[in-house]
Amino acid sequence: MEKVIVFQLNDKEYALPVTQVLAIEKLQQITRVPLTAPFILGVMNLRGVIIPVIDLKKRFGMEDDTGADTEERKLIIVRFGEIETGLLVDEATDVLDIDEKKVEPEPEVVNAGKEDFISGVANINQRLLLLLDLEKTLTPLQ
């Protein structure tokens, strides 16, 4: 069993291993950094630590079809290796245990793009969860 944090982007559910999640926070003041990728909103001071903030919708090339104010969205603070960053999501909704036997590799159709951010798909009680590959999501930051 693997414990995951479930979050939403445009009413679709994604999940991250809880071992990679440090905290879930309200959005705070972000300082824009010049000449960064469009999906990097900037940096913020979180309890004395300066961390970059990534808008996952922009990172994945998604339109914002929820109409939610950015201020109402949540930040999932994650750590992968030496990288600590905030991921801007619509909302963090659940903590679930996923049986690894229920995780299937992503379908080939999904894998058609250049960048592959999904490590697998889990069907849990009629909920389709896309499991995020944090390493590939954060690769340009290294």
GROMACS .gro file of N, CA and C in nm:
model
  426
    1MET      N    1   0.084  -0.118   0.000
    1MET     CA    2   0.000   0.000   0.000
    1MET      C    3   0.088   0.125   0.000
    2GLU      N    4   0.046   0.223  -0.077
    2GLU     CA    5   0.116   0.351  -0.080
    2GLU      C    6   0.015   0.460  -0.044
    3LYS      N    7   0.053   0.548   0.047
    3LYS     CA    8  -0.033   0.659   0.088
    3LYS      C    9  -0.004   0.776  -0.005
    4VAL      N   10  -0.113   0.836  -0.058
    4VAL     CA   11  -0.099   0.947  -0.153
    4VAL      C   12  -0.187   1.064  -0.111
    5ILE      N   13  -0.146   1.183  -0.154
    5ILE     CA   14  -0.227   1.305  -0.142
    5ILE      C   15  -0.297   1.323  -0.277
    6VAL      N   16  -0.428   1.339  -0.273
    6VAL     CA   17  -0.506   1.359  -0.395
    6VAL      C   18  -0.534   1.508  -0.409
    7PHE      N   19  -0.513   1.559  -0.532
    7PHE     CA   20  -0.541   1.699  -0.559
    7PHE      C   21  -0.609   1.712  -0.693
    8GLN      N   22  -0.668   1.829  -0.716
    8GLN     CA   23  -0.743   1.851  -0.839
    8GLN      C   24  -0.682   1.962  -0.924
    9LEU      N   25  -0.690   1.938  -1.055
    9LEU     CA   26  -0.661   2.040  -1.156
    9LEU      C   27  -0.775   2.032  -1.257
   10ASN      N   28  -0.852   2.139  -1.271
   10ASN     CA   29  -0.966   2.139  -1.364
   10ASN      C   30  -1.057   2.018  -1.345
   11ASP      N   31  -1.091   1.988  -1.222
   11ASP     CA   32  -1.184   1.879  -1.188
   11ASP      C   33  -1.132   1.739  -1.222
   12LYS      N   34  -1.006   1.725  -1.254
   12LYS     CA   35  -0.944   1.594  -1.272
   12LYS      C   36  -0.859   1.567  -1.148
   13GLU      N   37  -0.852   1.441  -1.108
   13GLU     CA   38  -0.780   1.406  -0.986
   13GLU      C   39  -0.642   1.350  -1.016
   14TYR      N   40  -0.545   1.399  -0.943
   14TYR     CA   41  -0.406   1.356  -0.951
   14TYR      C   42  -0.362   1.315  -0.811
   15ALA      N   43  -0.250   1.246  -0.802
   15ALA     CA   44  -0.202   1.204  -0.671
   15ALA      C   45  -0.050   1.208  -0.668
   16LEU      N   46   0.001   1.234  -0.547
   16LEU     CA   47   0.144   1.234  -0.518
   16LEU      C   48   0.168   1.149  -0.395
   17PRO      N   49   0.278   1.074  -0.390
   17PRO     CA   50   0.310   1.000  -0.267
   17PRO      C   51   0.325   1.096  -0.150
   18VAL      N   52   0.266   1.060  -0.039
   18VAL     CA   53   0.270   1.146   0.079
   18VAL      C   54   0.413   1.164   0.129
   19THR      N   55   0.502   1.073   0.095
   19THR     CA   56   0.642   1.085   0.138
   19THR      C   57   0.713   1.202   0.070
   20GLN      N   58   0.658   1.251  -0.041
   20GLN     CA   59   0.718   1.365  -0.111
   20GLN      C   60   0.654   1.498  -0.071
   21VAL      N   61   0.546   1.493   0.007
   21VAL     CA   62   0.472   1.613   0.044
   21VAL      C   63   0.515   1.659   0.183
   22LEU      N   64   0.555   1.786   0.192
   22LEU     CA   65   0.595   1.844   0.320
   22LEU      C   66   0.478   1.913   0.389
   23ALA      N   67   0.392   1.980   0.311
   23ALA     CA   68   0.282   2.055   0.369
   23ALA      C   69   0.184   2.095   0.260
   24ILE      N   70   0.065   2.135   0.303
   24ILE     CA   71  -0.035   2.195   0.214
   24ILE      C   72  -0.066   2.332   0.275
   25GLU      N   73  -0.051   2.436   0.193
   25GLU     CA   74  -0.059   2.573   0.242
   25GLU      C   75  -0.154   2.656   0.157
   26LYS      N   76  -0.201   2.766   0.214
   26LYS     CA   77  -0.272   2.868   0.136
   26LYS      C   78  -0.167   2.944   0.056
   27LEU      N   79  -0.210   2.997  -0.056
   27LEU     CA   80  -0.120   3.076  -0.140
   27LEU      C   81  -0.081   3.204  -0.067
   28GLN      N   82   0.047   3.233  -0.069
   28GLN     CA   83   0.099   3.353  -0.006
   28GLN      C   84   0.156   3.444  -0.114
   29GLN      N   85   0.213   3.556  -0.072
   29GLN     CA   86   0.268   3.649  -0.169
   29GLN      C   87   0.383   3.585  -0.246
   30ILE      N   88   0.377   3.600  -0.377
   30ILE     CA   89   0.479   3.544  -0.466
   30ILE      C   90   0.551   3.659  -0.534
   31THR      N   91   0.682   3.650  -0.539
   31THR     CA   92   0.765   3.749  -0.608
   31THR      C   93   0.806   3.690  -0.742
   32ARG      N   94   0.768   3.756  -0.848
   32ARG     CA   95   0.800   3.711  -0.984
   32ARG      C   96   0.949   3.724  -1.008
   33VAL      N   97   1.008   3.624  -1.073
   33VAL     CA   98   1.150   3.624  -1.107
   33VAL      C   99   1.162   3.642  -1.259
   34PRO      N  100   1.235   3.743  -1.304
   34PRO     CA  101   1.248   3.766  -1.449
   34PRO      C  102   1.315   3.648  -1.521
   35LEU      N  103   1.277   3.632  -1.645
   35LEU     CA  104   1.338   3.536  -1.737
   35LEU      C  105   1.326   3.390  -1.690
   36THR      N  106   1.215   3.358  -1.623
   36THR     CA  107   1.189   3.219  -1.587
   36THR      C  108   1.081   3.163  -1.679
   37ALA      N  109   1.067   3.033  -1.679
   37ALA     CA  110   0.964   2.968  -1.760
   37ALA      C  111   0.826   3.019  -1.719
   38PRO      N  112   0.732   3.025  -1.813
   38PRO     CA  113   0.599   3.079  -1.782
   38PRO      C  114   0.525   3.004  -1.671
   39PHE      N  115   0.555   2.878  -1.651
   39PHE     CA  116   0.486   2.801  -1.547
   39PHE      C  117   0.544   2.825  -1.408
   40ILE      N  118   0.658   2.894  -1.400
   40ILE     CA  119   0.714   2.928  -1.269
   40ILE      C  120   0.658   3.064  -1.230
   41LEU      N  121   0.572   3.064  -1.130
   41LEU     CA  122   0.507   3.188  -1.088
   41LEU      C  123   0.604   3.283  -1.020
   42GLY      N  124   0.708   3.229  -0.959
   42GLY     CA  125   0.806   3.310  -0.888
   42GLY      C  126   0.853   3.236  -0.765
   43VAL      N  127   0.892   3.312  -0.662
   43VAL     CA  128   0.939   3.253  -0.538
   43VAL      C  129   0.859   3.310  -0.422
   44MET      N  130   0.856   3.236  -0.313
   44MET     CA  131   0.789   3.284  -0.193
   44MET      C  132   0.869   3.245  -0.070
   45ASN      N  133   0.846   3.319   0.036
   45ASN     CA  134   0.912   3.293   0.163
   45ASN      C  135   0.816   3.211   0.248
   46LEU      N  136   0.850   3.085   0.272
   46LEU     CA  137   0.767   2.997   0.353
   46LEU      C  138   0.843   2.964   0.481
   47ARG      N  139   0.806   3.032   0.588
   47ARG     CA  140   0.870   3.012   0.719
   47ARG      C  141   1.022   3.022   0.709
   48GLY      N  142   1.069   3.126   0.640
   48GLY     CA  143   1.212   3.153   0.631
   48GLY      C  144   1.285   3.080   0.520
   49VAL      N  145   1.214   2.998   0.443
   49VAL     CA  146   1.276   2.924   0.333
   49VAL      C  147   1.220   2.980   0.202
   50ILE      N  148   1.308   3.019   0.111
   50ILE     CA  149   1.266   3.070  -0.020
   50ILE      C  150   1.249   2.951  -0.114
   51ILE      N  151   1.126   2.937  -0.167
   51ILE     CA  152   1.099   2.824  -0.256
   51ILE      C  153   1.034   2.873  -0.386
   52PRO      N  154   1.064   2.806  -0.497
   52PRO     CA  155   0.995   2.840  -0.622
   52PRO      C  156   0.851   2.787  -0.618
   53VAL      N  157   0.764   2.854  -0.692
   53VAL     CA  158   0.624   2.812  -0.700
   53VAL      C  159   0.591   2.784  -0.846
   54ILE      N  160   0.539   2.663  -0.871
   54ILE     CA  161   0.505   2.619  -1.006
   54ILE      C  162   0.353   2.610  -1.017
   55ASP      N  163   0.298   2.669  -1.122
   55ASP     CA  164   0.156   2.653  -1.154
   55ASP      C  165   0.145   2.525  -1.236
   56LEU      N  166   0.090   2.419  -1.176
   56LEU     CA  167   0.085   2.290  -1.246
   56LEU      C  168   0.000   2.294  -1.372
   57LYS      N  169  -0.103   2.376  -1.373
   57LYS     CA  170  -0.184   2.385  -1.496
   57LYS      C  171  -0.099   2.438  -1.611
   58LYS      N  172  -0.022   2.542  -1.585
   58LYS     CA  173   0.065   2.596  -1.690
   58LYS      C  174   0.174   2.496  -1.724
   59ARG      N  175   0.227   2.426  -1.625
   59ARG     CA  176   0.333   2.327  -1.648
   59ARG      C  177   0.286   2.217  -1.741
   60PHE      N  178   0.158   2.179  -1.724
   60PHE     CA  179   0.102   2.070  -1.805
   60PHE      C  180   0.036   2.121  -1.932
   61GLY      N  181   0.041   2.253  -1.957
   61GLY     CA  182  -0.020   2.309  -2.078
   61GLY      C  183  -0.171   2.307  -2.073
   62MET      N  184  -0.229   2.317  -1.953
   62MET     CA  185  -0.374   2.313  -1.937
   62MET      C  186  -0.430   2.455  -1.930
   63GLU      N  187  -0.551   2.472  -1.982
   63GLU     CA  188  -0.625   2.596  -1.964
   63GLU      C  189  -0.688   2.592  -1.825
   64ASP      N  190  -0.711   2.708  -1.768
   64ASP     CA  191  -0.778   2.715  -1.639
   64ASP      C  192  -0.927   2.725  -1.665
   65ASP      N  193  -0.998   2.611  -1.655
   65ASP     CA  194  -1.142   2.613  -1.685
   65ASP      C  195  -1.228   2.607  -1.560
   66THR      N  196  -1.170   2.628  -1.442
   66THR     CA  197  -1.250   2.625  -1.320
   66THR      C  198  -1.303   2.763  -1.285
   67GLY      N  199  -1.236   2.867  -1.330
   67GLY     CA  200  -1.277   3.002  -1.296
   67GLY      C  201  -1.244   3.041  -1.153
   68ALA      N  202  -1.169   2.957  -1.083
   68ALA     CA  203  -1.133   2.985  -0.943
   68ALA      C  204  -1.027   3.094  -0.938
   69ASP      N  205  -1.038   3.180  -0.837
   69ASP     CA  206  -0.935   3.281  -0.815
   69ASP      C  207  -0.806   3.211  -0.773
   70THR      N  208  -0.694   3.263  -0.819
   70THR     CA  209  -0.566   3.205  -0.782
   70THR      C  210  -0.550   3.202  -0.631
   71GLU      N  211  -0.601   3.305  -0.562
   71GLU     CA  212  -0.586   3.312  -0.416
   71GLU      C  213  -0.659   3.199  -0.345
   72GLU      N  214  -0.762   3.141  -0.407
   72GLU     CA  215  -0.839   3.033  -0.345
   72GLU      C  216  -0.774   2.897  -0.367
   73ARG      N  217  -0.676   2.891  -0.452
   73ARG     CA  218  -0.610   2.765  -0.481
   73ARG      C  219  -0.513   2.731  -0.369
   74LYS      N  220  -0.462   2.609  -0.369
   74LYS     CA  221  -0.373   2.560  -0.263
   74LYS      C  222  -0.233   2.536  -0.318
   75LEU      N  223  -0.137   2.540  -0.227
   75LEU     CA  224   0.001   2.506  -0.258
   75LEU      C  225   0.036   2.374  -0.190
   76ILE      N  226   0.083   2.280  -0.267
   76ILE     CA  227   0.136   2.158  -0.209
   76ILE      C  228   0.287   2.173  -0.209
   77ILE      N  229   0.345   2.177  -0.090
   77ILE     CA  230   0.490   2.192  -0.077
   77ILE      C  231   0.551   2.053  -0.084
   78VAL      N  232   0.639   2.033  -0.182
   78VAL     CA  233   0.698   1.901  -0.205
   78VAL      C  234   0.850   1.908  -0.199
   79ARG      N  235   0.908   1.793  -0.177
   79ARG     CA  236   1.054   1.781  -0.183
   79ARG      C  237   1.086   1.657  -0.265
   80PHE      N  238   1.177   1.679  -0.361
   80PHE     CA  239   1.231   1.568  -0.439
   80PHE      C  240   1.381   1.589  -0.446
   81GLY      N  241   1.456   1.500  -0.385
   81GLY     CA  242   1.601   1.517  -0.378
   81GLY      C  243   1.632   1.645  -0.302
   82GLU      N  244   1.708   1.733  -0.365
   82GLU     CA  245   1.745   1.860  -0.303
   82GLU      C  246   1.646   1.971  -0.333
   83ILE      N  247   1.547   1.944  -0.418
   83ILE     CA  248   1.453   2.047  -0.461
   83ILE      C  249   1.332   2.050  -0.368
   84GLU      N  250   1.303   2.169  -0.317
   84GLU     CA  251   1.181   2.193  -0.240
   84GLU      C  252   1.106   2.301  -0.315
   85THR      N  253   0.980   2.275  -0.346
   85THR     CA  254   0.903   2.370  -0.426
   85THR      C  255   0.755   2.365  -0.389
   86GLY      N  256   0.682   2.467  -0.432
   86GLY     CA  257   0.538   2.470  -0.412
   86GLY      C  258   0.469   2.443  -0.545
   87LEU      N  259   0.369   2.357  -0.541
   87LEU     CA  260   0.291   2.324  -0.660
   87LEU      C  261   0.152   2.385  -0.642
   88LEU      N  262   0.115   2.477  -0.730
   88LEU     CA  263  -0.015   2.541  -0.722
   88LEU      C  264  -0.120   2.449  -0.785
   89VAL      N  265  -0.222   2.411  -0.707
   89VAL     CA  266  -0.329   2.322  -0.752
   89VAL      C  267  -0.463   2.387  -0.718
   90ASP      N  268  -0.571   2.335  -0.775
   90ASP     CA  269  -0.704   2.390  -0.745
   90ASP      C  270  -0.741   2.361  -0.600
   91GLU      N  271  -0.724   2.237  -0.558
   91GLU     CA  272  -0.745   2.203  -0.419
   91GLU      C  273  -0.686   2.065  -0.389
   92ALA      N  274  -0.650   2.046  -0.264
   92ALA     CA  275  -0.604   1.917  -0.215
   92ALA      C  276  -0.725   1.855  -0.145
   93THR      N  277  -0.765   1.735  -0.187
   93THR     CA  278  -0.894   1.683  -0.143
   93THR      C  279  -0.889   1.562  -0.050
   94ASP      N  280  -0.785   1.481  -0.058
   94ASP     CA  281  -0.790   1.352   0.011
   94ASP      C  282  -0.651   1.300   0.043
   95VAL      N  283  -0.647   1.208   0.137
   95VAL     CA  284  -0.531   1.123   0.159
   95VAL      C  285  -0.584   0.980   0.147
   96LEU      N  286  -0.526   0.904   0.056
   96LEU     CA  287  -0.574   0.768   0.030
   96LEU      C  288  -0.460   0.668   0.036
   97ASP      N  289  -0.496   0.543   0.069
   97ASP     CA  290  -0.404   0.431   0.054
   97ASP      C  291  -0.435   0.364  -0.077
   98ILE      N  292  -0.334   0.348  -0.161
   98ILE     CA  293  -0.352   0.283  -0.291
   98ILE      C  294  -0.275   0.152  -0.291
   99ASP      N  295  -0.344   0.046  -0.323
   99ASP     CA  296  -0.281  -0.084  -0.340
   99ASP      C  297  -0.201  -0.078  -0.470
  100GLU      N  298  -0.072  -0.103  -0.461
  100GLU     CA  299   0.015  -0.092  -0.580
  100GLU      C  300  -0.029  -0.185  -0.692
  101LYS      N  301  -0.106  -0.289  -0.659
  101LYS     CA  302  -0.157  -0.380  -0.763
  101LYS      C  303  -0.265  -0.313  -0.847
  102LYS      N  304  -0.325  -0.206  -0.794
  102LYS     CA  305  -0.430  -0.134  -0.868
  102LYS      C  306  -0.374  -0.024  -0.957
  103VAL      N  307  -0.243  -0.004  -0.953
  103VAL     CA  308  -0.180   0.099  -1.036
  103VAL      C  309  -0.136   0.036  -1.168
  104GLU      N  310  -0.182   0.096  -1.275
  104GLU     CA  311  -0.146   0.049  -1.409
  104GLU      C  312  -0.057   0.153  -1.475
  105PRO      N  313   0.031   0.108  -1.563
  105PRO     CA  314   0.111   0.207  -1.636
  105PRO      C  315   0.018   0.294  -1.720
  106GLU      N  316   0.063   0.415  -1.747
  106GLU     CA  317  -0.023   0.503  -1.825
  106GLU      C  318  -0.044   0.446  -1.965
  107PRO      N  319  -0.163   0.465  -2.023
  107PRO     CA  320  -0.190   0.416  -2.158
  107PRO      C  321  -0.098   0.485  -2.259
  108GLU      N  322  -0.068   0.417  -2.365
  108GLU     CA  323   0.020   0.471  -2.469
  108GLU      C  324  -0.031   0.600  -2.528
  109VAL      N  325  -0.163   0.618  -2.534
  109VAL     CA  326  -0.220   0.741  -2.590
  109VAL      C  327  -0.174   0.861  -2.507
  110VAL      N  328  -0.172   0.845  -2.376
  110VAL     CA  329  -0.130   0.954  -2.288
  110VAL      C  330   0.017   0.983  -2.309
  111ASN      N  331   0.094   0.883  -2.342
  111ASN     CA  332   0.239   0.894  -2.354
  111ASN      C  333   0.282   0.954  -2.487
  112ALA      N  334   0.188   1.011  -2.562
  112ALA     CA  335   0.221   1.061  -2.695
  112ALA      C  336   0.301   1.191  -2.694
  113GLY      N  337   0.298   1.266  -2.584
  113GLY     CA  338   0.367   1.394  -2.579
  113GLY      C  339   0.516   1.379  -2.555
  114LYS      N  340   0.588   1.493  -2.569
  114LYS     CA  341   0.731   1.493  -2.546
  114LYS      C  342   0.764   1.470  -2.399
  115GLU      N  343   0.686   1.534  -2.312
  115GLU     CA  344   0.713   1.522  -2.170
  115GLU      C  345   0.606   1.436  -2.106
  116ASP      N  346   0.649   1.349  -2.019
  116ASP     CA  347   0.560   1.252  -1.958
  116ASP      C  348   0.560   1.276  -1.808
  117PHE      N  349   0.453   1.338  -1.757
  117PHE     CA  350   0.448   1.373  -1.616
  117PHE      C  351   0.374   1.269  -1.532
  118ILE      N  352   0.312   1.170  -1.595
  118ILE     CA  353   0.229   1.072  -1.526
  118ILE      C  354   0.304   0.939  -1.517
  119SER      N  355   0.311   0.884  -1.395
  119SER     CA  356   0.382   0.755  -1.377
  119SER      C  357   0.287   0.636  -1.381
  120GLY      N  358   0.158   0.660  -1.364
  120GLY     CA  359   0.062   0.551  -1.368
  120GLY      C  360  -0.079   0.602  -1.344
  121VAL      N  361  -0.174   0.509  -1.353
  121VAL     CA  362  -0.315   0.541  -1.333
  121VAL      C  363  -0.372   0.440  -1.236
  122ALA      N  364  -0.449   0.489  -1.138
  122ALA     CA  365  -0.513   0.400  -1.041
  122ALA      C  366  -0.664   0.422  -1.047
  123ASN      N  367  -0.738   0.313  -1.052
  123ASN     CA  368  -0.884   0.319  -1.050
  123ASN      C  369  -0.927   0.273  -0.911
  124ILE      N  370  -0.965   0.368  -0.826
  124ILE     CA  371  -1.001   0.341  -0.688
  124ILE      C  372  -1.148   0.378  -0.667
  125ASN      N  373  -1.232   0.278  -0.645
  125ASN     CA  374  -1.374   0.303  -0.619
  125ASN      C  375  -1.436   0.399  -0.721
  126GLN      N  376  -1.419   0.369  -0.847
  126GLN     CA  377  -1.473   0.449  -0.957
  126GLN      C  378  -1.408   0.588  -0.971
  127ARG      N  379  -1.297   0.610  -0.903
  127ARG     CA  380  -1.220   0.734  -0.917
  127ARG      C  381  -1.095   0.702  -0.995
  128LEU      N  382  -1.072   0.777  -1.101
  128LEU     CA  383  -0.952   0.758  -1.182
  128LEU      C  384  -0.848   0.860  -1.136
  129LEU      N  385  -0.739   0.811  -1.075
  129LEU     CA  386  -0.633   0.898  -1.025
  129LEU      C  387  -0.511   0.887  -1.114
  130LEU      N  388  -0.461   1.002  -1.157
  130LEU     CA  389  -0.337   1.006  -1.235
  130LEU      C  390  -0.223   1.030  -1.138
  131LEU      N  391  -0.128   0.940  -1.133
  131LEU     CA  392  -0.017   0.948  -1.039
  131LEU      C  393   0.095   1.032  -1.101
  132LEU      N  394   0.126   1.140  -1.036
  132LEU     CA  395   0.224   1.236  -1.086
  132LEU      C  396   0.367   1.188  -1.064
  133ASP      N  397   0.449   1.200  -1.166
  133ASP     CA  398   0.592   1.171  -1.156
  133ASP      C  399   0.662   1.302  -1.122
  134LEU      N  400   0.693   1.318  -0.995
  134LEU     CA  401   0.748   1.445  -0.947
  134LEU      C  402   0.884   1.476  -1.010
  135GLU      N  403   0.965   1.375  -1.031
  135GLU     CA  404   1.097   1.397  -1.090
  135GLU      C  405   1.085   1.460  -1.228
  136LYS      N  406   0.998   1.409  -1.312
  136LYS     CA  407   0.982   1.464  -1.447
  136LYS      C  408   0.916   1.602  -1.444
  137THR      N  409   0.829   1.624  -1.346
  137THR     CA  410   0.765   1.754  -1.333
  137THR      C  411   0.865   1.862  -1.294
  138LEU      N  412   0.961   1.827  -1.210
  138LEU     CA  413   1.057   1.925  -1.160
  138LEU      C  414   1.189   1.927  -1.237
  139THR      N  415   1.207   1.842  -1.335
  139THR     CA  416   1.335   1.831  -1.407
  139THR      C  417   1.392   1.963  -1.456
  140PRO      N  418   1.314   2.054  -1.514
  140PRO     CA  419   1.374   2.179  -1.561
  140PRO      C  420   1.429   2.266  -1.449
  141LEU      N  421   1.393   2.235  -1.325
  141LEU     CA  422   1.441   2.316  -1.213
  141LEU      C  423   1.579   2.272  -1.166
  142GLN      N  424   1.625   2.157  -1.211
  142GLN     CA  425   1.753   2.105  -1.163
  142GLN      C  426   1.868   2.167  -1.240
   0.00000   0.00000   0.00000
